[in-house]
CSV table of C-alpha atoms in Angstrom, one decimal:
chain,number,residue,atom,x,y,z
K,1,MET,CA,-62.9,196.2,188.2
K,2,ASP,CA,-60.7,195.4,191.1
K,3,LEU,CA,-62.0,192.1,192.2
K,4,HIS,CA,-61.4,189.0,190.3
K,5,ASP,CA,-64.1,186.4,189.8
K,6,ALA,CA,-63.4,182.8,190.7
K,7,ALA,CA,-62.4,182.0,187.1
K,8,THR,CA,-59.2,184.2,187.2
K,9,PRO,CA,-56.2,181.9,187.4
K,10,PRO,CA,-54.3,182.3,190.8
K,11,ARG,CA,-51.0,183.2,189.2
K,12,ARG,CA,-52.6,186.1,187.3
K,13,ARG,CA,-54.4,187.2,190.4
K,14,ARG,CA,-51.2,187.3,192.4
K,15,ALA,CA,-49.4,189.2,189.6
K,16,ASP,CA,-52.3,191.7,189.6
K,17,ALA,CA,-52.1,192.1,193.3
K,18,ARG,CA,-48.4,192.7,193.1
K,19,ARG,CA,-49.0,195.4,190.5
K,20,SER,CA,-51.7,197.0,192.7
K,21,ILE,CA,-49.5,197.0,195.8
K,22,HIS,CA,-46.6,198.5,193.9
K,23,ALA,CA,-48.8,201.2,192.4
K,24,ILE,CA,-50.4,202.0,195.8
K,25,LEU,CA,-47.0,202.2,197.6
K,26,ASN,CA,-45.5,204.4,194.9
K,27,ALA,CA,-48.6,206.7,195.0
K,28,ALA,CA,-48.3,206.8,198.8
K,29,ARG,CA,-44.7,207.7,198.6
K,30,VAL,CA,-45.4,210.7,196.2
K,31,VAL,CA,-48.7,211.9,197.7
K,32,LEU,CA,-47.6,211.6,201.4
K,33,GLY,CA,-44.3,213.2,200.5
K,34,GLU,CA,-46.2,216.3,199.2
K,35,ARG,CA,-49.0,216.2,201.8
K,36,PRO,CA,-48.2,214.2,204.9
K,37,ASP,CA,-51.9,214.3,205.9
K,38,ALA,CA,-53.2,213.0,202.6
K,39,SER,CA,-56.1,210.5,202.9
K,40,MET,CA,-56.5,206.9,201.7
K,41,GLU,CA,-58.8,208.3,199.0
K,42,ASP,CA,-56.1,210.7,197.8
K,43,ILE,CA,-53.7,207.8,197.6
K,44,ALA,CA,-56.1,205.5,195.8
K,45,ALA,CA,-56.8,208.2,193.2
K,46,ALA,CA,-53.1,208.8,192.6
K,47,ALA,CA,-52.6,205.0,192.2
K,48,GLY,CA,-55.5,204.7,189.8
K,49,VAL,CA,-57.3,202.2,192.0
K,50,THR,CA,-60.4,202.3,194.1
K,51,ARG,CA,-60.4,203.0,197.8
K,52,GLN,CA,-61.6,199.4,198.3
K,53,THR,CA,-58.5,198.0,196.6
K,54,VAL,CA,-56.3,200.0,198.8
K,55,TYR,CA,-58.1,198.7,201.9
K,56,ALA,CA,-58.0,195.1,200.5
K,57,HIS,CA,-54.1,195.3,200.6
K,58,PHE,CA,-53.7,197.7,203.6
K,59,PRO,CA,-56.3,197.4,206.3
K,60,SER,CA,-55.5,200.9,207.7
K,61,ARG,CA,-53.6,204.1,206.8
K,62,ASP,CA,-51.1,203.2,209.5
K,63,ALA,CA,-50.6,199.7,207.9
K,64,LEU,CA,-49.9,201.4,204.6
K,65,VAL,CA,-47.4,203.8,206.1
K,66,VAL,CA,-45.6,201.0,207.8
K,67,ALA,CA,-45.4,199.1,204.5
K,68,LEU,CA,-44.2,202.3,202.8
K,69,ILE,CA,-41.4,202.7,205.4
K,70,GLU,CA,-40.4,199.0,205.1
K,71,ALA,CA,-40.3,199.3,201.3
K,72,ALA,CA,-38.2,202.5,201.6
K,73,ALA,CA,-35.8,200.8,204.0
K,74,ALA,CA,-35.4,197.8,201.7
K,75,GLU,CA,-34.6,200.2,198.8
K,76,TYR,CA,-32.0,202.1,200.9
K,77,LEU,CA,-30.3,198.9,202.0
K,78,ALA,CA,-30.2,197.6,198.4
K,79,ALA,CA,-28.5,200.9,197.4
K,80,LEU,CA,-26.0,200.5,200.2
K,81,ASP,CA,-25.3,196.9,199.1
K,82,ALA,CA,-24.7,198.2,195.5
K,83,ALA,CA,-22.3,200.9,196.7
K,84,SER,CA,-19.2,198.7,197.4
K,85,LEU,CA,-18.8,200.3,200.8
K,86,ASP,CA,-16.5,197.4,201.8
K,87,THR,CA,-14.0,197.7,198.9
K,88,ALA,CA,-14.0,201.3,197.6
K,89,PRO,CA,-11.3,203.7,199.0
K,90,PRO,CA,-12.7,204.8,202.4
K,91,ALA,CA,-13.2,208.4,201.5
K,92,ASP,CA,-15.0,207.4,198.3
K,93,ALA,CA,-17.1,204.9,200.2
K,94,LEU,CA,-18.1,207.6,202.6
K,95,ALA,CA,-19.2,209.8,199.7
K,96,ARG,CA,-21.2,206.9,198.3
K,97,PHE,CA,-22.8,206.2,201.7
K,98,LEU,CA,-24.0,209.8,201.8
K,99,ASP,CA,-25.2,209.7,198.2
K,100,ALA,CA,-27.3,206.7,198.9
K,101,GLY,CA,-28.8,208.6,201.9
K,102,TRP,CA,-29.6,211.7,199.7
K,103,ARG,CA,-31.2,209.6,197.1
K,104,PHE,CA,-33.3,207.9,199.8
K,105,LEU,CA,-34.3,211.3,201.3
K,106,ARG,CA,-35.2,212.7,197.8
K,107,ARG,CA,-37.4,209.7,197.1
K,108,HIS,CA,-39.0,209.7,200.5
K,109,PRO,CA,-39.4,213.3,201.5
K,110,LEU,CA,-42.1,212.2,204.0
K,111,LEU,CA,-39.3,210.7,206.1
K,112,LEU,CA,-37.5,214.0,206.1
K,113,ASN,CA,-40.2,215.7,208.0
K,114,PRO,CA,-41.7,213.3,210.6
K,115,ALA,CA,-42.9,216.3,212.6
K,116,ALA,CA,-45.2,217.5,209.9
K,117,PRO,CA,-48.8,217.8,211.0
K,118,GLY,CA,-50.6,214.5,210.4
K,119,ALA,CA,-47.4,212.8,209.3
K,120,PRO,CA,-46.9,209.3,210.6
K,121,ARG,CA,-44.3,208.9,213.3
K,122,PRO,CA,-42.5,205.9,211.9
K,123,ASN,CA,-40.7,203.4,214.1
K,124,ARG,CA,-37.5,203.7,212.2
K,125,ASN,CA,-35.9,200.6,213.6
K,126,ALA,CA,-35.9,199.0,210.2
K,127,LEU,CA,-33.3,201.6,209.2
K,128,SER,CA,-31.6,202.5,212.5
K,129,ASP,CA,-30.7,198.9,213.2
K,130,VAL,CA,-29.1,198.3,209.9
K,131,VAL,CA,-27.7,201.5,208.4
K,132,PRO,CA,-25.4,202.8,211.2
K,133,PRO,CA,-23.5,199.5,211.5
K,134,ARG,CA,-22.7,199.6,207.8
K,135,LEU,CA,-21.3,203.1,208.2
K,136,GLU,CA,-19.5,202.1,211.3
K,137,GLN,CA,-17.8,199.2,209.5
K,138,LEU,CA,-16.7,201.5,206.7
K,139,ILE,CA,-15.3,204.0,209.2
K,140,ARG,CA,-13.4,201.3,211.1
K,141,ARG,CA,-11.9,200.1,207.8
K,142,GLY,CA,-10.8,203.6,207.0
K,143,GLN,CA,-9.3,204.0,210.4
K,144,GLY,CA,-7.5,200.7,209.9
K,145,THR,CA,-6.0,201.8,206.6
K,146,GLY,CA,-5.0,205.2,208.1
K,147,ASP,CA,-7.3,207.1,205.7
K,148,PHE,CA,-9.3,208.3,208.7
K,149,ARG,CA,-8.0,209.2,212.2
K,150,ALA,CA,-8.6,206.6,214.8
K,151,SER,CA,-9.0,208.8,217.9
K,152,LEU,CA,-12.8,208.8,217.9
K,153,PRO,CA,-14.8,205.6,218.1
K,154,ALA,CA,-16.3,204.5,214.7
K,155,ALA,CA,-19.7,203.8,216.3
K,156,TRP,CA,-19.9,207.4,217.5
K,157,LEU,CA,-18.8,208.8,214.2
K,158,ALA,CA,-21.4,206.7,212.4
K,159,ASP,CA,-24.2,208.2,214.5
K,160,ALA,CA,-22.7,211.7,214.3
K,161,ILE,CA,-22.5,211.5,210.5
K,162,ILE,CA,-26.1,210.3,210.1
K,163,GLY,CA,-27.2,213.1,212.4
K,164,LEU,CA,-25.1,215.5,210.3
K,165,GLN,CA,-26.9,214.4,207.1
K,166,GLN,CA,-30.3,214.9,208.9
K,167,THR,CA,-29.2,218.4,209.9
K,168,ALA,CA,-28.2,219.1,206.3
K,169,ALA,CA,-31.5,217.7,205.0
K,170,ALA,CA,-33.4,219.9,207.5
K,171,GLN,CA,-31.6,222.9,206.0
K,172,VAL,CA,-33.0,222.0,202.6
K,173,ALA,CA,-36.5,221.5,204.1
K,174,ALA,CA,-36.3,224.9,205.8
K,175,GLY,CA,-35.2,226.5,202.5
K,176,ARG,CA,-31.9,227.6,204.0
K,177,ALA,CA,-29.8,225.6,201.4
K,178,THR,CA,-30.3,224.0,198.1
K,179,THR,CA,-29.9,220.2,197.9
K,180,GLN,CA,-26.6,220.7,196.1
K,181,GLU,CA,-25.3,223.0,198.8
K,182,ALA,CA,-26.5,220.8,201.6
K,183,GLU,CA,-24.8,217.7,200.0
K,184,ALA,CA,-21.5,219.5,199.6
K,185,LEU,CA,-21.6,220.9,203.2
K,186,CYS,CA,-22.4,217.5,204.5
K,187,LEU,CA,-19.6,215.7,202.6
K,188,GLU,CA,-17.0,218.2,203.6
K,189,SER,CA,-18.1,218.1,207.2
K,190,THR,CA,-18.2,214.3,207.2
K,191,LEU,CA,-14.6,214.2,206.0
K,192,ARG,CA,-13.5,216.7,208.7
K,193,LEU,CA,-15.3,214.6,211.3
K,194,CYS,CA,-13.4,211.5,210.2
K,195,GLY,CA,-10.2,213.3,210.0
K,196,GLY,CA,-10.0,212.3,206.3
K,197,GLU,CA,-9.0,215.9,205.5
K,198,ALA,CA,-6.0,215.9,207.7
K,199,ARG,CA,-4.1,213.8,205.3
K,200,ARG,CA,-4.7,215.9,202.2
F,1,MET,CA,-53.8,227.5,252.8
F,2,ASP,CA,-53.2,228.7,249.3
F,3,LEU,CA,-55.7,231.5,248.9
F,4,HIS,CA,-55.1,234.8,250.6
F,5,ASP,CA,-57.9,236.7,252.3
F,6,ALA,CA,-58.5,240.3,251.3
F,7,ALA,CA,-56.5,241.5,254.3
F,8,THR,CA,-53.1,240.2,252.9
F,9,PRO,CA,-51.0,243.1,251.7
F,10,PRO,CA,-50.6,243.1,247.9
F,11,ARG,CA,-46.8,243.1,248.0
F,12,ARG,CA,-46.8,240.0,250.2
F,13,ARG,CA,-49.4,238.3,248.0
F,14,ARG,CA,-47.1,238.9,244.9
F,15,ALA,CA,-44.1,237.6,246.7
F,16,ASP,CA,-46.1,234.4,247.7
F,17,ALA,CA,-47.2,234.0,244.1
F,18,ARG,CA,-43.6,234.3,242.8
F,19,ARG,CA,-42.5,231.6,245.3
F,20,SER,CA,-45.4,229.3,244.3
F,21,ILE,CA,-44.6,229.8,240.6
F,22,HIS,CA,-41.0,229.1,241.2
F,23,ALA,CA,-41.7,225.9,243.3
F,24,ILE,CA,-44.2,224.7,240.6
F,25,LEU,CA,-41.8,225.3,237.7
F,26,ASN,CA,-39.0,223.6,239.6
F,27,ALA,CA,-41.2,220.6,240.5
F,28,ALA,CA,-42.4,220.4,236.9
F,29,ARG,CA,-38.8,220.4,235.6
F,30,VAL,CA,-37.9,217.5,237.9
F,31,VAL,CA,-41.1,215.5,237.7
F,32,LEU,CA,-41.6,215.8,233.9
F,33,GLY,CA,-37.9,215.1,233.4
F,34,GLU,CA,-38.4,211.8,235.1
F,35,ARG,CA,-41.9,211.0,233.9
F,36,PRO,CA,-42.9,213.0,230.8
F,37,ASP,CA,-46.5,212.0,231.2
F,38,ALA,CA,-46.8,213.1,234.9
F,39,SER,CA,-50.0,214.8,235.8
F,40,MET,CA,-50.8,218.2,237.2
F,41,GLU,CA,-51.5,216.4,240.5
F,42,ASP,CA,-48.1,214.8,240.5
F,43,ILE,CA,-46.5,218.2,239.9
F,44,ALA,CA,-48.6,219.9,242.6
F,45,ALA,CA,-47.6,217.2,245.1
F,46,ALA,CA,-43.9,217.6,244.3
F,47,ALA,CA,-44.2,221.4,244.6
F,48,GLY,CA,-45.9,221.1,248.0
F,49,VAL,CA,-48.9,223.0,246.8
F,50,THR,CA,-52.5,222.1,246.0
F,51,ARG,CA,-53.7,221.3,242.5
F,52,GLN,CA,-55.9,224.4,242.7
F,53,THR,CA,-52.8,226.6,243.3
F,54,VAL,CA,-51.1,225.0,240.2
F,55,TYR,CA,-54.2,225.8,238.1
F,56,ALA,CA,-54.4,229.3,239.6
F,57,HIS,CA,-51.0,230.1,237.9
F,58,PHE,CA,-51.2,227.8,234.9
F,59,PRO,CA,-54.6,227.2,233.4
F,60,SER,CA,-53.6,224.0,231.7
F,61,ARG,CA,-50.8,221.4,231.6
F,62,ASP,CA,-49.8,222.8,228.2
F,63,ALA,CA,-49.5,226.3,229.6
F,64,LEU,CA,-47.3,225.0,232.4
F,65,VAL,CA,-45.1,223.2,229.9
F,66,VAL,CA,-44.8,226.3,227.8
F,67,ALA,CA,-43.8,228.3,230.9
F,68,LEU,CA,-41.3,225.7,231.8
F,69,ILE,CA,-39.7,225.8,228.4
F,70,GLU,CA,-39.6,229.6,228.5
F,71,ALA,CA,-37.9,229.5,231.9
F,72,ALA,CA,-35.4,226.9,230.6
F,73,ALA,CA,-34.6,229.1,227.6
F,74,ALA,CA,-34.1,232.1,229.7
F,75,GLU,CA,-31.7,230.1,232.0
F,76,TYR,CA,-29.8,228.8,229.0
F,77,LEU,CA,-29.4,232.3,227.5
F,78,ALA,CA,-28.2,233.7,230.8
F,79,ALA,CA,-25.6,230.9,230.9
F,80,LEU,CA,-24.4,231.8,227.4
F,81,ASP,CA,-24.3,235.5,228.4
F,82,ALA,CA,-22.1,234.6,231.3
F,83,ALA,CA,-19.7,232.4,229.2
F,84,SER,CA,-17.8,235.3,227.6
F,85,LEU,CA,-18.3,233.7,224.2
F,86,ASP,CA,-17.2,237.0,222.5
F,87,THR,CA,-13.9,237.4,224.2
F,88,ALA,CA,-12.5,234.0,225.2
F,89,PRO,CA,-10.1,232.3,222.8
F,90,PRO,CA,-12.3,230.7,220.2
F,91,ALA,CA,-11.7,227.1,221.0
F,92,ASP,CA,-12.3,227.8,224.7
F,93,ALA,CA,-15.4,229.7,223.8
F,94,LEU,CA,-16.6,226.7,221.8
F,95,ALA,CA,-16.0,224.4,224.8
F,96,ARG,CA,-17.9,226.9,227.1
F,97,PHE,CA,-20.8,227.0,224.6
F,98,LEU,CA,-21.1,223.2,224.7
F,99,ASP,CA,-20.8,223.2,228.5
F,100,ALA,CA,-23.7,225.6,228.8
F,101,GLY,CA,-25.7,223.2,226.5
F,102,TRP,CA,-24.8,220.2,228.6
F,103,ARG,CA,-25.8,222.0,231.8
F,104,PHE,CA,-29.1,222.9,230.2
F,105,LEU,CA,-29.8,219.3,229.0
F,106,ARG,CA,-28.9,218.0,232.5
F,107,ARG,CA,-31.3,220.4,234.2
F,108,HIS,CA,-34.0,219.8,231.6
F,109,PRO,CA,-33.9,216.1,230.7
F,110,LEU,CA,-37.5,216.4,229.4
F,111,LEU,CA,-36.2,218.5,226.5
F,112,LEU,CA,-33.8,215.8,225.7
F,113,ASN,CA,-36.5,213.4,224.8
F,114,PRO,CA,-39.3,215.2,223.0
F,115,ALA,CA,-40.5,211.9,221.5
F,116,ALA,CA,-41.2,210.3,224.9
F,117,PRO,CA,-44.8,209.2,225.1
F,118,GLY,CA,-46.9,211.9,226.6
F,119,ALA,CA,-44.1,214.4,226.4
F,120,PRO,CA,-44.9,217.9,225.2
F,121,ARG,CA,-43.8,218.8,221.8
F,122,PRO,CA,-42.4,222.2,222.5
F,123,ASN,CA,-42.2,224.9,219.9
F,124,ARG,CA,-38.5,225.5,220.5
F,125,ASN,CA,-38.3,228.8,218.7
F,126,ALA,CA,-37.5,230.5,222.0
F,127,LEU,CA,-34.2,228.6,221.8
F,128,SER,CA,-33.7,228.0,218.1
F,129,ASP,CA,-34.0,231.7,217.2
F,130,VAL,CA,-31.4,232.8,219.7
F,131,VAL,CA,-28.9,230.1,220.4
F,132,PRO,CA,-27.6,229.2,216.9
F,133,PRO,CA,-26.8,232.9,216.0
F,134,ARG,CA,-24.6,233.1,219.1
F,135,LEU,CA,-22.7,230.1,218.1
F,136,GLU,CA,-22.4,231.3,214.6
F,137,GLN,CA,-21.0,234.6,215.7
F,138,LEU,CA,-18.4,232.8,217.8
F,139,ILE,CA,-17.4,230.5,214.9
F,140,ARG,CA,-17.2,233.5,212.6
F,141,ARG,CA,-14.8,235.2,215.1
F,142,GLY,CA,-12.7,232.1,215.3
F,143,GLN,CA,-12.5,231.9,211.5
F,144,GLY,CA,-11.5,235.6,211.4
F,145,THR,CA,-8.7,235.0,213.9
F,146,GLY,CA,-7.6,231.9,212.0
F,147,ASP,CA,-8.3,229.6,215.0
F,148,PHE,CA,-10.9,227.8,212.8
F,149,ARG,CA,-10.8,227.0,209.1
F,150,ALA,CA,-13.0,229.4,207.1
F,151,SER,CA,-14.0,227.0,204.2
F,152,LEU,CA,-17.4,226.0,205.7
F,153,PRO,CA,-20.0,228.7,206.4
F,154,ALA,CA,-20.3,229.6,210.1
F,155,ALA,CA,-24.2,229.4,210.0
F,156,TRP,CA,-24.0,225.8,208.8
F,157,LEU,CA,-21.3,224.8,211.3
F,158,ALA,CA,-23.5,226.3,214.1
F,159,ASP,CA,-26.5,224.1,213.1
F,160,ALA,CA,-24.2,221.1,212.6
F,161,ILE,CA,-22.6,221.5,216.1
F,162,ILE,CA,-26.0,221.9,217.8
F,163,GLY,CA,-27.1,218.7,216.0
F,164,LEU,CA,-24.0,217.0,217.1
F,165,GLN,CA,-24.7,217.8,220.7
F,166,GLN,CA,-28.2,216.4,220.3
F,167,THR,CA,-26.8,213.2,218.8
F,168,ALA,CA,-24.4,213.0,221.7
F,169,ALA,CA,-27.2,213.6,224.2
F,170,ALA,CA,-29.2,210.9,222.5
F,171,GLN,CA,-26.4,208.5,223.1
F,172,VAL,CA,-26.6,209.2,226.8
F,173,ALA,CA,-30.4,208.8,226.8
F,174,ALA,CA,-30.0,205.5,225.0
F,175,GLY,CA,-27.5,204.3,227.5
F,176,ARG,CA,-24.8,204.0,224.9
F,177,ALA,CA,-22.4,206.5,226.5
F,178,THR,CA,-21.9,208.1,229.9
F,179,THR,CA,-22.5,211.8,230.1
F,180,GLN,CA,-18.7,212.3,230.4
F,181,GLU,CA,-18.0,210.2,227.4
F,182,ALA,CA,-20.6,212.0,225.3
F,183,GLU,CA,-19.3,215.4,226.3
F,184,ALA,CA,-15.7,214.4,225.4
F,185,LEU,CA,-16.8,212.9,222.0
F,186,CYS,CA,-18.9,216.0,221.2
F,187,LEU,CA,-16.1,218.5,222.0
F,188,GLU,CA,-13.5,216.6,220.0
F,189,SER,CA,-15.9,216.2,217.1
F,190,THR,CA,-16.8,219.9,217.3
F,191,LEU,CA,-13.2,221.0,217.1
F,192,ARG,CA,-12.7,218.7,214.1
F,193,LEU,CA,-15.7,220.2,212.4
F,194,CYS,CA,-14.4,223.7,212.9
F,195,GLY,CA,-11.0,222.7,211.8
F,196,GLY,CA,-9.7,223.8,215.2
F,197,GLU,CA,-7.6,220.7,215.4
F,198,ALA,CA,-5.7,221.2,212.2
F,199,ARG,CA,-3.7,223.9,214.0
F,200,ARG,CA,-2.5,221.8,216.9
C-alpha cells in the first residue's frame, strides 16, 4: 500500500516519502547502470514499489534521471569535500581527487557511457561547474609549493586530467583495461602532466 | 541542367558526377560545420546544384553525412601518411601527428562537436580503427630510441593523447582558448605525457 490515508501523521508520511525516494533513486542507479534503456516499471520493481509510487515522486523518466544525476553530483562533491584537497600534500591530494572520481564512476556506471542506446544525455553542468574548479585550485596550490611545474595553466591541466580520467574509464568500459590498470595508468599520467614526477 | 540526356558520352557524365559529388561534399563540410542542423536544401544551395542532384548522389541526409565522414577520414589518413611519422625524430613526429589532427579538426568543425543539436552522431570507426595505432607505433618507436619514457604502455598513451587533443579542441569550441593557445597547450602536455620533456 503506497498511498497514505488522511489519518497518517504528516511527519511519518514525509519519512516514508524520503525512504521511497531513496529506494527509487538507488534502484535507478543500479538498474540504469546495467541497462541504460530500462523502463520505469523495471526501476519500480527493483525498488520494491509500485509504478504509481515512482510516478508520484518523479513525473517522468527524464525527471527521474535528472534527480539521479543531481544526487550523484551531490555525492561526488561530498566525497571531494571529505578528501582534504586543500591541505594534503599536492601529489596525495591529486591521487585522492582521482580516487573520488573512480568511486563516483563505479557507483554510477550509467554516467560512464552516455552514448549507450536509450541512455539519458545528462546536462552535466551540476558537475562540470563545480568539479574542475576544485581540481584547478589544488593544482595551483601544488604549483605554488613547487610540487608541480608551473609552466602550464592550472585551468587547462584540470580539464586535461578530467579528460584523461574519462579516457581511462572508457578503456575499462571497452574491456581494454581492468579498473586497477586504468586507475594506475591515469594516476601516473596525471602526475606526468602536472610535472609532479620531474621532482622525484 | 543537372540531368544528362542520353547523348552525353559516359566519360563526360562520370566526370560531371565526380565534380558534383566533390562540390556537394565540400558544401556539406562547410555548411554543416557552421550549422549542424542545416538541411539538404541548404547544402544544395551552397554547392550550386539542385536538391534533386544532391539526392541523386546521396539518397538521404544520413548517407551524405556518412560519405562526408569517410572523405574526412581519408583526408586525415593521407595527411598522416605524408607526415613521415615513421622516420622523423620522435618528438617532431609527435608534433606532426598533432598538426595533422588540428588541420583535420579545422577543416571539419562538425566532427568537433558531435553533441550539437541536430548533428550527426558518426560511427567514427573509420578513424578510431586506424589513427590510434599509427600514434601508438610512433610512441613505441620513441620509447625504443629513448626519446620517450617507456614506463607507460604506448597503446594507452596513444588514446590519452588523442583524448587530450579532443579536450584542447573543446576549449576552443567553448571559447576558453584560441586555436593557437590550445595547440601549444596540447603539444606541451603531450610531450609531458610521453616523458619527452624529461630529457631536455
